[in-house]
XYZ file of C-alpha atoms in Angstrom:
182
model
C 4.407 5.536 15.682
C 3.411 2.309 13.928
C -0.135 3.532 13.313
C 1.216 6.618 11.568
C 3.730 4.607 9.555
C 1.064 2.132 8.440
C -1.390 4.897 7.503
C 1.244 6.412 5.213
C 2.659 3.115 3.924
C -0.629 1.767 2.578
C -1.009 4.921 0.490
C 2.588 4.962 -0.763
C 2.290 1.269 -1.669
C -0.438 2.158 -4.161
C 1.934 4.648 -5.802
C 4.681 1.990 -5.864
C 2.368 -0.556 -7.496
C 1.744 1.899 -10.331
C 5.463 2.513 -10.836
C 5.216 6.055 -9.539
C 7.496 8.352 -7.615
C 5.756 9.770 -4.529
C 5.349 13.545 -4.402
C 3.767 13.803 -0.974
C 1.164 12.639 1.503
C -2.032 14.374 2.564
C -3.328 13.105 5.902
C -6.464 13.858 7.882
C -6.232 12.767 11.505
C -8.949 12.852 14.129
C -7.500 12.449 17.619
C -9.685 11.396 20.561
C -9.791 13.960 23.380
C -8.166 11.544 25.838
C -5.089 10.924 23.651
C -1.893 12.370 25.040
C 0.057 14.981 23.120
C 3.008 12.574 23.133
C 0.978 9.776 21.495
C -0.481 12.099 18.858
C 3.041 13.323 18.106
C 4.240 9.734 17.675
C 1.529 9.065 15.092
C 2.564 12.176 13.169
C 6.220 11.116 13.442
C 5.368 7.679 12.020
C 3.728 9.283 8.986
C 6.670 11.645 8.547
C 9.221 8.815 8.863
C 7.423 6.732 6.240
C 7.201 9.723 3.904
C 10.929 10.360 4.360
C 11.634 6.672 3.675
C 9.763 7.188 0.390
C 11.865 10.308 -0.289
C 8.991 12.744 0.117
C 7.083 14.455 2.921
C 3.692 15.009 4.509
C 2.561 18.057 2.542
C -0.777 18.843 4.131
C -4.007 17.621 5.568
C -6.209 18.276 8.550
C -6.157 17.648 12.297
C -9.362 17.494 14.304
C -10.893 15.977 17.415
C -12.939 12.764 17.066
C -14.488 10.300 19.479
C -12.009 7.663 18.312
C -8.736 7.782 16.416
C -9.405 8.276 12.704
C -6.728 8.498 10.013
C -7.192 8.849 6.274
C -4.523 9.576 3.736
C -3.901 10.227 0.082
C -0.490 9.816 -1.501
C 0.296 11.835 -4.586
C 2.763 10.571 -7.144
C 4.028 10.998 -10.654
C 4.801 8.544 -13.436
C 5.027 9.007 -17.181
C 2.199 7.618 -19.293
C 4.665 5.200 -20.934
C 5.771 3.791 -17.566
C 2.385 3.697 -15.809
C 1.621 0.255 -14.366
C -2.063 -0.638 -14.050
C -4.045 -3.742 -13.177
C -5.254 -4.077 -16.761
C -2.992 -5.720 -19.328
C -2.207 -9.240 -18.101
C -2.467 -11.854 -20.822
C -2.028 -15.616 -21.158
C 1.628 -16.594 -20.931
C 2.660 -13.746 -18.634
C 4.922 -14.577 -15.712
C 3.655 -13.819 -12.187
C 6.320 -12.169 -10.023
C 6.451 -10.575 -6.577
C 9.030 -8.141 -5.233
C 9.286 -9.538 -1.719
C 8.363 -12.481 0.428
C 4.818 -13.580 1.179
C 2.888 -14.575 4.268
C 4.554 -12.734 7.153
C 1.888 -10.043 7.594
C -0.924 -12.594 7.365
C 0.769 -14.861 9.905
C 1.247 -11.915 12.265
C -2.416 -10.940 11.941
C -3.567 -14.490 12.698
C -1.274 -14.655 15.730
C -2.588 -11.311 16.968
C -6.243 -12.329 16.505
C -5.585 -15.521 18.476
C -4.035 -13.464 21.305
C -0.759 -15.329 20.982
C 2.239 -14.059 22.947
C 4.589 -13.105 20.124
C 7.777 -11.137 19.666
C 7.434 -7.573 18.354
C 9.725 -8.407 15.405
C 7.151 -11.000 14.312
C 4.535 -8.222 14.108
C 6.695 -5.844 12.036
C 5.538 -7.015 8.577
C 1.941 -6.353 9.642
C 2.420 -3.091 11.525
C 5.310 -1.592 9.552
C 4.792 -2.542 5.893
C 7.513 -1.241 3.597
C 6.365 0.571 0.439
C 8.357 -0.888 -2.454
C 8.923 2.383 -4.305
C 12.337 1.539 -5.786
C 11.104 -1.829 -7.019
C 8.008 -0.255 -8.576
C 10.110 2.346 -10.370
C 12.498 -0.304 -11.713
C 9.622 -2.437 -12.973
C 7.970 0.568 -14.607
C 11.188 1.569 -16.362
C 11.786 -2.002 -17.578
C 8.870 -1.897 -20.008
C 8.387 -5.624 -19.403
C 5.449 -5.460 -16.980
C 1.960 -5.922 -18.430
C 0.006 -5.361 -15.196
C 0.709 -4.850 -11.505
C -0.858 -4.323 -8.106
C 0.226 -4.490 -4.492
C -0.378 -7.653 -2.483
C -1.261 -5.926 0.788
C -4.554 -7.846 0.858
C -2.741 -11.126 0.181
C -1.545 -12.850 -2.969
C -4.745 -14.842 -3.515
C -7.017 -11.788 -3.463
C -4.597 -9.801 -5.640
C -4.505 -12.581 -8.236
C -8.289 -12.882 -8.104
C -8.602 -9.138 -8.787
C -6.080 -9.293 -11.646
C -7.801 -12.354 -13.124
C -11.199 -10.637 -12.993
C -9.993 -7.404 -14.585
C -8.050 -9.180 -17.331
C -10.284 -12.236 -17.878
C -7.325 -14.572 -17.414
C -6.339 -17.267 -14.954
C -3.074 -17.973 -13.190
C -1.086 -21.134 -12.619
C 1.288 -20.947 -9.663
C 4.018 -23.351 -8.665
C 3.920 -23.481 -4.881
C 7.582 -24.419 -4.562
C 8.556 -21.172 -6.331
C 6.572 -18.847 -4.058
C 8.927 -16.750 -1.885
C 7.289 -17.482 1.465
C 8.732 -15.714 4.503
C 9.769 -18.482 6.897
C 10.143 -15.981 9.764
């Protein structure tokens, strides 16, 4: 289930970061021959559940047999030209904001890679990311946002990408970062 949810969520998060409203998800899934029908159904259910969470549905795609599990997806969305949020547009003096807490997914990944015995709730931010559709729509409608992107690759990399695209730098105050204390 989590694999399906994550495959959908990463695509819907891109729509959210642009201030869009999702219209649907296209998914191509290659199932290995040894995968049970129950497990393949759980993956499909995870994608469907995430799409429903984003108030849309899985509208098409392809299912095939592959040597190993392969999932690709494309989320479709709509946003007016006036509300479209892009990476380009940041300028000196802009305020850096995030819509959630930081660090939980990265901490879960590090714990997993170190084979630590951890609670499943600790892994949720990594395995079940939540697309921030409502937040993206509100920011887009506000007219106050000059640029935006998701932080699924981490805040540092996202800021690096924004700085490169906009030829600006960022000053952060560590004590103001909303770090998830788990």
